[in-house]
Short mmCIF file of C-alpha atoms and ligand atoms in Angstrom, two decimals:
data_model
loop_
_atom_site.label_atom_id
_atom_site.label_comp_id
_atom_site.label_asym_id
_atom_site.label_seq_id
_atom_site.Cartn_x
_atom_site.Cartn_y
_atom_site.Cartn_z
CA UNK J 1 -1.84 -64.25 64.99
CA UNK J 2 1.50 -65.96 64.65
CA UNK J 3 3.83 -66.03 67.67
CA UNK J 4 7.55 -66.56 68.06
CA UNK J 5 7.08 -70.01 69.61
CA UNK J 6 4.58 -72.77 70.15
CA UNK J 7 1.87 -71.37 72.47
CA UNK J 8 -0.20 -74.54 73.04
CA UNK J 9 0.79 -74.42 76.71
CA UNK J 10 -0.68 -70.94 77.22
CA UNK J 11 -4.38 -71.77 76.88
CA UNK J 12 -5.22 -70.73 80.41
CA UNK J 13 -3.51 -67.36 80.14
CA UNK J 14 -5.10 -66.79 76.76
CA UNK J 15 -8.56 -67.53 78.15
CA UNK J 16 -8.04 -64.88 80.83
CA UNK J 17 -6.45 -62.32 78.53
CA UNK J 18 -9.09 -62.63 75.83
CA UNK J 19 -11.93 -62.24 78.35
CA UNK J 20 -10.18 -59.21 79.73
CA UNK J 21 -9.75 -57.74 76.26
CA UNK J 22 -13.42 -58.36 75.49
CA UNK J 23 -14.36 -56.25 78.51
CA UNK J 24 -11.78 -53.51 78.06
CA UNK J 25 -9.78 -52.58 74.96
CA UNK J 26 -12.32 -53.99 72.53
CA UNK J 27 -15.07 -51.85 74.02
CA UNK J 28 -13.16 -48.66 74.37
CA UNK J 29 -14.81 -45.61 72.82
CA UNK J 30 -18.36 -46.97 72.78
CA UNK J 31 -20.81 -44.08 73.10
CA UNK J 32 -22.76 -44.11 76.37
CA UNK J 33 -25.94 -46.18 76.29
CA UNK J 34 -24.71 -48.42 73.49
CA UNK J 35 -24.82 -52.14 74.26
CA UNK J 36 -21.39 -53.78 74.64
CA UNK J 37 -22.54 -56.12 71.89
CA UNK J 38 -22.09 -53.19 69.52
CA UNK J 39 -18.42 -53.01 70.35
CA UNK J 40 -16.03 -55.64 69.16
CA UNK J 41 -15.57 -59.06 70.75
CA UNK J 42 -13.75 -62.33 70.29
CA UNK J 43 -16.44 -65.01 69.96
CA UNK J 44 -14.18 -68.04 69.60
CA UNK J 45 -10.52 -68.94 69.47
CA UNK J 46 -8.15 -71.87 69.18
CA UNK J 47 -4.45 -72.56 69.09
CA UNK J 48 -2.43 -74.65 66.64
CA UNK J 49 1.28 -74.60 67.39
CA UNK J 50 2.52 -71.05 66.95
CA UNK J 51 -0.76 -69.75 65.59
CA UNK J 52 -3.70 -68.27 67.48
CA UNK J 53 -6.94 -68.37 65.45
CA UNK J 54 -9.61 -65.87 66.44
CA UNK J 55 -13.12 -65.21 65.35
CA UNK J 56 -14.12 -61.63 65.99
CA UNK J 57 -17.46 -59.93 65.55
CA UNK J 58 -18.27 -56.25 65.88
CA UNK J 59 -21.10 -53.78 65.69
CA UNK J 60 -20.87 -50.40 64.03
CA UNK J 61 -18.94 -48.62 66.77
CA UNK J 62 -15.61 -50.42 66.96
CA UNK J 63 -14.80 -51.80 63.53
CA UNK J 64 -13.49 -55.37 63.65
CA UNK J 65 -10.17 -54.55 61.99
CA UNK J 66 -9.67 -51.72 64.46
CA UNK J 67 -10.43 -54.27 67.20
CA UNK J 68 -7.85 -56.66 65.78
CA UNK J 69 -5.19 -53.98 65.88
CA UNK J 70 -6.05 -53.21 69.50
CA UNK J 71 -6.03 -56.91 70.36
CA UNK J 72 -2.65 -57.38 68.72
CA UNK J 73 -1.20 -54.61 70.83
CA UNK J 74 -2.83 -55.93 73.99
CA UNK J 75 -1.83 -59.60 73.51
CA UNK J 76 1.60 -58.66 72.23
CA UNK J 77 2.37 -56.62 75.32
CA UNK J 78 0.85 -58.99 77.88
CA UNK J 79 2.17 -62.26 76.45
CA UNK J 80 5.54 -60.64 75.92
CA UNK J 81 5.72 -59.43 79.48
CA UNK J 82 4.22 -62.48 81.17
CA UNK J 83 5.54 -65.32 78.99
CA UNK J 84 8.29 -63.84 76.82
CA UNK J 85 6.50 -64.73 73.59
CA UNK J 86 6.68 -62.33 70.64
CA UNK J 87 3.71 -61.63 68.37
CA UNK J 88 5.11 -61.95 64.85
CA UNK J 89 2.27 -61.52 62.41
CA UNK J 90 -1.38 -60.65 62.09
CA UNK J 91 -3.36 -61.77 59.04
CA UNK J 92 -7.11 -61.66 58.50
CA UNK J 93 -7.88 -64.94 56.70
CA UNK J 94 -11.35 -63.73 56.01
CA UNK J 95 -12.95 -60.39 56.77
CA UNK J 96 -16.62 -59.76 56.06
CA UNK J 97 -17.86 -56.18 56.28
CA UNK J 98 -21.58 -55.62 56.14
CA UNK J 99 -22.94 -52.10 55.70
CA UNK J 100 -25.83 -50.26 54.09
CA UNK J 101 -25.57 -48.36 50.85
CA UNK J 102 -27.17 -44.96 50.31
CA UNK J 103 -29.33 -46.49 47.57
CA UNK J 104 -29.80 -49.68 45.60
CA UNK J 105 -27.07 -49.72 42.98
CA UNK J 106 -28.17 -49.11 39.41
CA UNK J 107 -25.74 -51.69 38.06
CA UNK J 108 -22.87 -53.96 39.02
CA UNK J 109 -20.28 -52.53 41.42
CA UNK J 110 -16.76 -53.86 41.68
CA UNK J 111 -13.68 -52.90 43.64
CA UNK J 112 -10.11 -54.13 43.78
CA UNK J 113 -8.62 -55.90 46.85
CA UNK J 114 -12.01 -57.56 47.47
CA UNK J 115 -12.56 -61.30 47.30
CA UNK J 116 -16.26 -60.63 46.72
CA UNK J 117 -18.83 -57.85 46.84
CA UNK J 118 -22.33 -59.17 47.45
CA UNK J 119 -25.23 -56.74 47.28
CA UNK J 120 -28.83 -57.39 48.23
CA UNK J 121 -31.10 -54.41 48.14
CA UNK J 122 -29.24 -51.74 50.02
CA UNK J 123 -27.11 -54.15 52.05
CA UNK J 124 -23.56 -54.67 50.92
CA UNK J 125 -21.33 -57.56 52.05
CA UNK J 126 -17.70 -56.89 51.29
CA UNK J 127 -15.50 -59.97 51.65
CA UNK J 128 -11.73 -59.73 51.95
CA UNK J 129 -9.28 -62.61 52.18
CA UNK J 130 -5.71 -62.80 53.44
CA UNK J 131 -5.52 -59.20 54.54
CA UNK J 132 -2.11 -58.15 55.88
CA UNK J 133 -1.95 -55.87 58.90
CA UNK J 134 -0.30 -53.03 56.94
CA UNK J 135 -3.40 -52.80 54.76
CA UNK J 136 -5.74 -52.30 57.72
CA UNK J 137 -3.30 -50.08 59.55
CA UNK J 138 -3.19 -47.63 56.63
CA UNK J 139 -6.98 -47.34 56.80
CA UNK J 140 -7.50 -49.05 53.46
CA UNK J 141 -10.52 -51.14 54.52
CA UNK J 142 -12.39 -48.00 55.60
CA UNK J 143 -11.52 -46.43 52.27
CA UNK J 144 -12.82 -49.49 50.40
CA UNK J 145 -16.18 -49.04 52.11
CA UNK J 146 -16.15 -45.32 51.35
CA UNK J 147 -15.22 -45.97 47.74
CA UNK J 148 -18.05 -48.52 47.31
CA UNK J 149 -20.56 -46.04 48.73
CA UNK J 150 -19.14 -43.34 46.45
CA UNK J 151 -19.46 -45.59 43.38
CA UNK J 152 -23.08 -46.39 44.14
CA UNK J 153 -23.82 -42.67 44.69
CA UNK J 154 -22.11 -41.83 41.40
CA UNK J 155 -24.39 -44.30 39.59
CA UNK J 156 -27.29 -42.32 41.00
CA UNK J 157 -25.99 -39.04 39.53
CA UNK J 158 -25.48 -40.50 36.06
CA UNK J 159 -27.63 -38.87 33.44
CA UNK J 160 -29.19 -36.57 36.02
CA UNK J 161 -27.40 -33.53 34.67
CA UNK J 162 -25.48 -31.14 36.82
CA UNK J 163 -26.75 -28.78 39.43
CA UNK J 164 -27.30 -25.30 37.97
CA UNK J 165 -29.06 -22.30 39.49
CA UNK J 166 -29.04 -18.82 37.95
CA UNK J 167 -27.72 -15.93 40.07
CA UNK J 168 -27.73 -13.02 37.65
CA UNK J 169 -27.97 -12.29 33.92
CA UNK J 170 -26.56 -9.34 32.01
CA UNK J 171 -28.26 -8.99 28.65
CA UNK J 172 -29.52 -9.34 26.07
CA UNK J 173 -26.94 -7.44 24.05
CA UNK J 174 -26.41 -6.90 20.34
CA UNK J 175 -24.38 -9.59 18.68
CA UNK J 176 -22.07 -8.39 15.90
CA UNK J 177 -22.10 -11.74 14.07
CA UNK J 178 -22.85 -15.44 14.49
CA UNK J 179 -19.71 -17.08 13.17
CA UNK J 180 -17.26 -19.37 14.95
CA UNK J 181 -14.32 -17.06 15.67
CA UNK J 182 -11.70 -19.83 15.61
CA UNK J 183 -12.54 -20.87 12.04
CA UNK J 184 -12.60 -17.28 10.92
CA UNK J 185 -9.29 -16.53 12.66
CA UNK J 186 -7.68 -19.58 11.05
CA UNK J 187 -8.78 -18.29 7.65
CA UNK J 188 -7.21 -14.90 8.42
CA UNK J 189 -3.97 -16.35 9.76
CA UNK J 190 -4.51 -15.14 13.34
CA UNK J 191 -3.76 -18.60 14.65
CA UNK J 192 -2.58 -21.99 13.51
CA UNK J 193 -3.32 -25.48 14.77
CA UNK J 194 -0.51 -26.48 17.13
CA UNK J 195 1.98 -29.26 16.39
CA UNK J 196 0.36 -31.55 18.97
CA UNK J 197 -3.24 -32.30 19.89
CA UNK J 198 -5.56 -29.58 21.11
CA UNK J 199 -3.03 -26.75 20.98
CA UNK J 200 -2.82 -23.54 18.99
CA UNK J 201 -0.10 -21.23 17.89
CA UNK J 202 -1.30 -17.66 18.35
CA UNK J 203 -0.01 -15.18 15.79
CA UNK J 204 0.43 -11.46 16.59
CA UNK J 205 -3.17 -10.17 16.45
CA UNK J 206 -4.58 -12.93 18.60
CA UNK J 207 -1.56 -12.92 20.94
CA UNK J 208 -2.21 -9.19 21.44
CA UNK J 209 -5.89 -9.81 22.25
CA UNK J 210 -5.00 -12.58 24.72
CA UNK J 211 -2.37 -10.43 26.43
CA UNK J 212 -4.89 -7.60 26.69
CA UNK J 213 -7.30 -9.96 28.42
CA UNK J 214 -4.51 -10.92 30.80
CA UNK J 215 -3.71 -7.26 31.57
CA UNK J 216 -7.37 -6.51 32.16
CA UNK J 217 -7.70 -9.40 34.63
CA UNK J 218 -4.56 -8.41 36.51
CA UNK J 219 -5.02 -4.65 36.47
CA UNK J 220 -8.79 -4.35 36.77
CA UNK J 221 -9.51 -7.27 39.10
CA UNK J 222 -6.54 -8.69 40.98
CA UNK J 223 -4.21 -5.81 41.79
CA UNK J 224 -7.00 -3.46 42.96
CA UNK J 225 -8.11 -6.16 45.43
CA UNK J 226 -4.60 -6.59 46.79
CA UNK J 227 -3.64 -9.90 45.17
CA UNK J 228 0.11 -10.52 44.92
CA UNK J 229 1.70 -12.47 42.08
CA UNK J 230 3.55 -15.75 42.63
CA UNK J 231 5.30 -17.95 40.05
CA UNK J 232 4.84 -21.67 40.38
CA UNK J 233 6.44 -24.67 38.64
CA UNK J 234 4.54 -26.70 36.03
CA UNK J 235 5.07 -30.21 37.34
CA UNK J 236 2.71 -31.57 39.98
CA UNK J 237 3.85 -34.63 41.95
CA UNK J 238 1.27 -37.32 42.60
CA UNK J 239 1.17 -36.85 46.38
CA UNK J 240 -0.12 -33.28 45.89
CA UNK J 241 -2.95 -34.53 43.68
CA UNK J 242 -3.75 -37.32 46.12
CA UNK J 243 -4.33 -34.61 48.72
CA UNK J 244 -6.49 -32.45 46.45
CA UNK J 245 -8.48 -35.39 45.05
CA UNK J 246 -7.42 -34.85 41.41
CA UNK J 247 -5.68 -38.22 41.32
CA UNK J 248 -9.06 -39.88 41.83
CA UNK J 249 -11.18 -37.29 40.06
CA UNK J 250 -9.43 -36.61 36.76
CA UNK J 251 -6.56 -39.09 36.21
CA UNK J 252 -7.91 -39.60 32.68
CA UNK J 253 -7.35 -35.92 31.78
CA UNK J 254 -3.78 -35.58 33.02
CA UNK J 255 -0.65 -35.32 30.87
CA UNK J 256 1.90 -37.47 32.69
CA UNK J 257 5.58 -36.72 33.07
CA UNK J 258 8.41 -39.23 33.00
CA UNK J 259 12.00 -38.61 33.95
CA UNK J 260 14.91 -40.15 32.04
CA UNK J 261 16.25 -43.13 33.99
CA UNK J 262 19.70 -41.69 33.52
CA UNK J 263 21.40 -38.68 31.96
CA UNK J 264 24.48 -40.72 31.12
CA UNK J 265 25.04 -40.21 27.36
CA UNK J 266 26.41 -43.72 27.05
CA UNK J 267 23.04 -45.17 28.09
CA UNK J 268 21.36 -43.11 25.37
CA UNK J 269 23.84 -44.02 22.63
CA UNK J 270 21.74 -46.71 21.00
CA UNK J 271 18.69 -44.43 21.03
CA UNK J 272 20.68 -41.64 19.38
CA UNK J 273 22.06 -44.07 16.77
CA UNK J 274 18.52 -45.03 15.80
CA UNK J 275 17.34 -41.43 15.52
CA UNK J 276 20.41 -40.51 13.46
CA UNK J 277 19.90 -43.39 11.03
CA UNK J 278 16.10 -43.65 10.75
CA UNK J 279 14.92 -40.07 11.55
CA UNK J 280 12.33 -41.68 13.78
CA UNK J 281 12.05 -42.14 17.52
CA UNK J 282 12.47 -45.82 18.48
CA UNK J 283 9.63 -46.06 20.99
CA UNK J 284 10.68 -49.40 22.45
CA UNK J 285 14.19 -48.18 23.22
CA UNK J 286 12.83 -44.92 24.62
CA UNK J 287 10.46 -46.82 26.90
CA UNK J 288 13.42 -48.59 28.49
CA UNK J 289 15.20 -45.30 29.12
CA UNK J 290 12.33 -43.62 30.98
CA UNK J 291 11.12 -43.99 34.56
CA UNK J 292 7.40 -44.51 35.10
CA UNK J 293 5.62 -41.16 35.47
CA UNK J 294 5.82 -39.62 38.92
CA UNK J 295 4.18 -36.28 38.20
CA UNK J 296 1.85 -34.57 35.78
CA UNK J 297 1.69 -31.30 33.96
CA UNK J 298 -0.29 -28.53 35.70
CA UNK J 299 -4.06 -29.16 35.50
CA UNK J 300 -5.07 -26.14 37.58
CA UNK J 301 -2.72 -23.89 39.50
CA UNK J 302 -4.22 -24.04 42.99
CA UNK J 303 -2.83 -27.44 44.13
CA UNK J 304 0.78 -26.21 43.94
CA UNK J 305 -0.17 -22.93 45.60
CA UNK J 306 -1.66 -24.88 48.53
CA UNK J 307 1.41 -27.13 48.54
CA UNK J 308 3.58 -24.01 48.90
CA UNK J 309 1.97 -23.35 52.29
CA UNK J 310 1.93 -26.99 53.37
CA UNK J 311 2.61 -27.45 57.08
CA UNK J 312 3.28 -23.74 57.55
CA UNK J 313 1.98 -21.49 60.27
CA UNK J 314 1.10 -18.11 58.83
CA UNK J 315 1.12 -14.82 60.73
CA UNK J 316 -2.44 -13.69 61.57
CA UNK J 317 -1.82 -10.35 59.90
CA UNK J 318 -1.49 -12.08 56.51
CA UNK J 319 -5.13 -13.11 56.30
CA UNK J 320 -6.74 -13.19 53.92
CA UNK J 321 -3.76 -14.47 51.89
CA UNK J 322 -4.37 -13.24 48.33
CA UNK J 323 -2.07 -14.57 45.61
CA UNK J 324 -2.32 -15.42 41.92
CA UNK J 325 -0.33 -17.40 39.38
CA UNK J 326 -0.19 -16.84 35.64
CA UNK J 327 2.98 -18.77 34.94
CA UNK J 328 1.84 -22.38 34.75
CA UNK J 329 -0.20 -23.25 31.66
CA UNK J 330 -2.91 -25.81 32.27
CA UNK J 331 -2.73 -29.04 30.32
CA UNK J 332 -5.70 -31.34 30.01
CA UNK J 333 -6.36 -34.32 27.81
CA UNK J 334 -9.75 -33.19 26.46
CA UNK J 335 -9.90 -35.80 23.70
CA UNK J 336 -13.24 -35.76 21.82
CA UNK J 337 -14.36 -32.57 23.58
CA UNK J 338 -11.81 -30.29 21.88
CA UNK J 339 -13.17 -27.37 19.95
CA UNK J 340 -11.71 -24.11 18.70
CA UNK J 341 -9.79 -22.03 21.21
CA UNK J 342 -12.47 -22.61 23.84
CA UNK J 343 -11.72 -26.25 24.60
CA UNK J 344 -8.06 -26.97 24.18
CA UNK J 345 -5.44 -29.26 25.69
CA UNK J 346 -3.18 -26.42 26.77
CA UNK J 347 -4.62 -23.16 28.00
CA UNK J 348 -3.54 -19.96 29.65
CA UNK J 349 -5.16 -19.24 32.90
CA UNK J 350 -4.73 -16.83 35.75
CA UNK J 351 -5.65 -18.41 39.02
CA UNK J 352 -6.17 -16.30 42.13
CA UNK J 353 -6.19 -18.29 45.37
CA UNK J 354 -7.42 -16.94 48.70
CA UNK J 355 -7.02 -18.29 52.21
CA UNK J 356 -8.71 -16.69 55.21
CA UNK J 357 -11.53 -16.89 57.71
CA UNK J 358 -15.00 -17.74 56.35
CA UNK J 359 -16.09 -14.12 56.90
CA UNK J 360 -13.05 -12.75 55.08
CA UNK J 361 -13.67 -15.03 52.11
CA UNK J 362 -17.34 -14.22 51.95
CA UNK J 363 -16.53 -10.53 51.76
CA UNK J 364 -13.75 -11.11 49.27
CA UNK J 365 -16.09 -13.06 47.00
CA UNK J 366 -18.44 -10.10 46.86
CA UNK J 367 -15.62 -7.75 45.95
CA UNK J 368 -14.25 -10.17 43.34
CA UNK J 369 -17.65 -10.53 41.71
CA UNK J 370 -18.01 -6.76 41.69
CA UNK J 371 -14.69 -6.34 39.86
CA UNK J 372 -15.60 -9.12 37.41
CA UNK J 373 -18.94 -7.43 36.73
CA UNK J 374 -17.06 -4.22 35.97
CA UNK J 375 -14.82 -6.03 33.46
CA UNK J 376 -17.54 -7.99 31.67
CA UNK J 377 -19.99 -5.09 31.53
CA UNK J 378 -17.88 -1.94 31.27
CA UNK J 379 -14.81 -3.16 29.37
CA UNK J 380 -15.77 -6.24 27.35
CA UNK J 381 -19.49 -5.45 27.10
CA UNK J 382 -20.42 -9.14 27.14
CA UNK J 383 -23.77 -10.85 27.40
CA UNK J 384 -23.16 -13.16 30.33
CA UNK J 385 -24.67 -14.78 33.38
CA UNK J 386 -23.60 -16.28 36.68
CA UNK J 387 -24.90 -19.52 38.20
CA UNK J 388 -24.30 -21.82 41.14
CA UNK J 389 -23.02 -25.17 39.87
CA UNK J 390 -21.66 -28.43 41.25
CA UNK J 391 -18.56 -27.41 43.21
CA UNK J 392 -15.40 -28.09 41.19
CA UNK J 393 -13.73 -29.78 44.16
CA UNK J 394 -16.46 -32.40 44.10
CA UNK J 395 -16.42 -32.67 40.34
CA UNK J 396 -12.65 -32.97 40.13
CA UNK J 397 -12.79 -35.48 42.95
CA UNK J 398 -15.03 -37.61 40.75
CA UNK J 399 -18.45 -36.47 41.91
CA UNK J 400 -20.91 -34.92 39.53
CA UNK J 401 -24.04 -33.96 41.41
CA UNK J 402 -25.54 -33.01 44.69
CA UNK J 403 -23.81 -31.58 47.70
CA UNK J 404 -24.41 -27.90 47.22
CA UNK J 405 -25.29 -25.84 50.22
CA UNK J 406 -28.44 -23.98 49.43
CA UNK J 407 -29.61 -23.43 52.98
CA UNK J 408 -26.25 -21.96 53.82
CA UNK J 409 -26.43 -18.87 51.56
CA UNK J 410 -23.90 -20.76 49.47
CA UNK J 411 -21.09 -19.91 51.81
CA UNK J 412 -19.23 -22.72 50.12
CA UNK J 413 -19.62 -23.60 46.47
CA UNK J 414 -18.69 -22.84 42.89
CA UNK J 415 -20.19 -20.21 40.63
CA UNK J 416 -19.68 -20.37 36.89
CA UNK J 417 -19.58 -17.33 34.63
CA UNK J 418 -21.10 -18.15 31.29
CA UNK J 419 -21.26 -16.29 27.99
CA UNK J 420 -23.69 -16.64 25.12
CA UNK J 421 -22.01 -17.85 21.93
CA UNK J 422 -24.22 -16.87 18.99
CA UNK J 423 -22.54 -19.32 16.61
CA UNK J 424 -23.90 -22.18 18.72
CA UNK J 425 -27.54 -21.22 18.20
CA UNK J 426 -30.26 -19.45 20.12
CA UNK J 427 -29.87 -18.14 23.65
CA UNK J 428 -32.45 -20.58 24.90
CA UNK J 429 -31.32 -23.74 23.17
CA UNK J 430 -27.56 -23.50 22.82
CA UNK J 431 -25.00 -24.31 25.45
CA UNK J 432 -23.35 -21.21 26.88
CA UNK J 433 -19.61 -21.14 27.47
CA UNK J 434 -18.21 -21.27 31.00
CA UNK J 435 -15.48 -18.68 30.68
CA UNK J 436 -14.43 -18.64 34.30
CA UNK J 437 -15.46 -19.77 37.75
CA UNK J 438 -15.13 -18.79 41.37
CA UNK J 439 -15.17 -21.10 44.38
CA UNK J 440 -15.00 -21.18 48.11
CA UNK J 441 -14.11 -24.72 49.13
CA UNK J 442 -14.35 -24.50 52.92
CA UNK J 443 -11.51 -26.07 54.89
CA UNK J 444 -10.96 -28.97 52.48
CA UNK J 445 -7.54 -27.82 51.24
CA UNK J 446 -6.34 -25.94 54.31
CA UNK J 447 -6.90 -29.21 56.15
CA UNK J 448 -5.44 -31.42 53.44
CA UNK J 449 -2.24 -29.34 53.40
CA UNK J 450 -2.24 -28.57 57.12
CA UNK J 451 -2.11 -24.80 56.70
CA UNK J 452 -2.46 -23.01 60.04
CA UNK J 453 -2.72 -19.51 61.40
CA UNK J 454 -0.61 -18.25 64.28
CA UNK J 455 -3.59 -18.05 66.65
CA UNK J 456 -5.57 -21.01 65.34
CA UNK J 457 -8.13 -19.09 63.23
CA UNK J 458 -10.60 -21.19 61.29
CA UNK J 459 -9.13 -21.18 57.80
CA UNK J 460 -11.02 -21.66 54.56
CA UNK J 461 -9.81 -21.25 51.03
CA UNK J 462 -10.97 -20.82 47.49
CA UNK J 463 -9.87 -20.05 43.96
CA UNK J 464 -11.07 -18.58 40.71
CA UNK J 465 -10.06 -19.86 37.27
CA UNK J 466 -9.72 -17.04 34.76
CA UNK J 467 -9.43 -18.76 31.39
CA UNK J 468 -7.89 -16.38 28.88
CA UNK J 469 -8.85 -18.53 25.88
CA UNK J 470 -12.42 -18.58 27.19
CA UNK J 471 -12.56 -14.81 27.80
CA UNK J 472 -11.23 -14.33 24.27
CA UNK J 473 -13.59 -16.88 22.70
CA UNK J 474 -16.59 -15.28 24.40
CA UNK J 475 -15.54 -11.78 23.37
CA UNK J 476 -14.78 -12.60 19.74
CA UNK J 477 -17.89 -14.78 19.32
CA UNK J 478 -20.01 -11.80 20.38
CA UNK J 479 -17.99 -8.91 18.96
CA UNK J 480 -16.46 -10.32 15.77
CA UNK J 481 -12.93 -9.80 14.46
CA UNK J 482 -13.23 -6.21 13.27
CA UNK J 483 -11.67 -3.91 15.88
CA UNK J 484 -13.91 -1.14 14.52
CA UNK J 485 -16.78 -2.92 16.26
CA UNK J 486 -15.03 -3.60 19.56
CA UNK J 487 -15.94 -1.59 22.66
CA UNK J 488 -13.90 1.56 23.23
CA UNK J 489 -12.64 0.62 26.75
CA UNK J 490 -11.21 -2.60 25.34
CA UNK J 491 -9.56 -0.83 22.39
CA UNK J 492 -8.01 1.65 24.79
CA UNK J 493 -6.27 -1.20 26.62
CA UNK J 494 -5.36 -3.07 23.44
CA UNK J 495 -3.68 -0.18 21.62
CA UNK J 496 -3.03 -0.93 17.93
CA UNK J 497 -3.89 -4.44 16.83
CA UNK J 498 -0.72 -5.86 15.22
CA UNK J 499 -0.96 -7.23 11.67
CA UNK J 500 -0.54 -10.95 11.22
CA UNK J 501 2.39 -12.35 9.24
CA UNK J 502 1.46 -12.80 5.60
CA UNK J 503 2.15 -16.24 4.19
CA UNK J 504 1.49 -17.29 0.61
P1 ATP D 108 -15.48 -27.43 31.51
O1 ATP D 108 -16.70 -27.86 32.26
O2 ATP D 108 -15.74 -26.44 30.43
O3 ATP D 108 -14.62 -28.57 31.09
P2 ATP D 108 -14.06 -27.25 33.89
O4 ATP D 108 -15.14 -27.33 34.88
O5 ATP D 108 -13.25 -28.44 33.57
O6 ATP D 108 -14.61 -26.62 32.55
P3 ATP D 108 -12.41 -25.82 35.68
O7 ATP D 108 -11.50 -26.92 36.01
O8 ATP D 108 -13.43 -25.42 36.64
O9 ATP D 108 -13.11 -26.06 34.28
O10 ATP D 108 -11.47 -24.63 35.22
C1 ATP D 108 -11.77 -23.29 35.39
C2 ATP D 108 -11.59 -22.51 34.13
O11 ATP D 108 -10.52 -22.99 33.31
C3 ATP D 108 -12.79 -22.57 33.23
O12 ATP D 108 -13.76 -21.68 33.66
C4 ATP D 108 -12.19 -22.16 31.92
O13 ATP D 108 -12.02 -20.75 31.88
C5 ATP D 108 -10.83 -22.79 31.94
N1 ATP D 108 -10.78 -24.07 31.22
C6 ATP D 108 -11.05 -25.29 31.70
N2 ATP D 108 -10.87 -26.24 30.76
C7 ATP D 108 -10.47 -25.59 29.64
C8 ATP D 108 -10.12 -26.01 28.32
N3 ATP D 108 -10.11 -27.29 27.98
N4 ATP D 108 -9.75 -25.06 27.42
C9 ATP D 108 -9.73 -23.76 27.76
N5 ATP D 108 -10.06 -23.31 28.99
C10 ATP D 108 -10.42 -24.19 29.93
ZN1 ZN D 109 -8.31 -23.93 41.75
MG1 MG D 110 -13.34 -29.85 32.04
#
């Protein structure tokens, strides 16, 4: 700790103050019965001019950096009052954190901001050097420990496969064909590869099928349950994704958005000159004209819906809040995983979001599933199944396994709806297509966005991702492209299938 003046003359006061701190502020909050040794204490100290050097040791109950912050406050106040000395700066020259890991790591583990990470068996020694007080005050040391534990846990999940447990199966049903509908549709001019990666241009027949799927979802599922439509913007600022976990979970799948540094045409003149002369975009000049990204394109719609209620107190009569968005398209950098219309970089999704008490959401889930069953059985006549899977909010926060609540009747969790795609092979051996999901996430997002009810009800939330490309891919893979073979209830809602535009 650095003070505003030479403090070599204050040794006696320091001796008294530090002993007092050891007995009081550094022990505060220890659970009853725990030895004071398990708190935090100064074990040695010395003074050199304006600097007070301290060696501090703690047990698991008061973390040493927390102790240092308390001590700074205590010494700052007392020395200020009694000797008119100001405490200028707190730096941890060296900070060693020892803790146990959930398992022995399967490989090397590293982390930024650390001077060293030493692991022996399940014991981890994290060494930090020259830590500024702002870093500890923001809770970053605690998050380093959490992150290390998380990384070791993630190593344990690797290659283990995801959690999957069947709930119900509707089938088998007759398959009309076993072709890949996207290839067949491309041959018939129903769609065309988009101008950028992983996107498609849907021509009239396919656009009509997709819009029919959308109408079915809205009219047969959402409106009858009382969902109300909202329209959200496409751009998601980073702070929203930091709250939801996406910024840690899927930063490698996000399309990032940069703003121009300026709209002043004069600043863009050189860029425009180059385009005019070369018919190419001068990337280096463009780079200088853009700000670093500060947002991303919609990945899923729920984060912005939660943001829209951030910090608000909602009238009790509103619960459960039932809303849905179908305005924001989802963009994801799928890279090598792209295939057909079922795994694309831009897709059309309807996302209902629900916020209410745990009981309300449990009941709502049953009613939602009932409406979905009606659509997939009575209208689309699909062969499909439903299974509990790793909750998306863990997956998109970078976790891949574990943490499902089986003993809890799955109050929280994610269920996937999967369809058999005959072109991929047999029912038993091929991978089925997740065409939508449904989750209850507990209070994770209501807490993260500080959403409250008038009378302090316990608030949970959840969402369901209705992927229109996936509904369509599942339907066409099972039913083919000949409307003569499509189920009557679907045809009724489709009307006449428009012709595509003939090109030569
Ligand atoms: P997958 O495991 O197939 O990548 P996901 O777990 O990433 O899916 P979620 O984020 O849970 O998907 O999104 C919910 C729904 O969004 C999916 O059920 C699906 O309908 C749709 N979806 C997700 N990714 C894509 C994609 N790349 N192309 C088309 N639809 C998608
Ligand atoms: Zn969601
Ligand atoms: Mg995915």
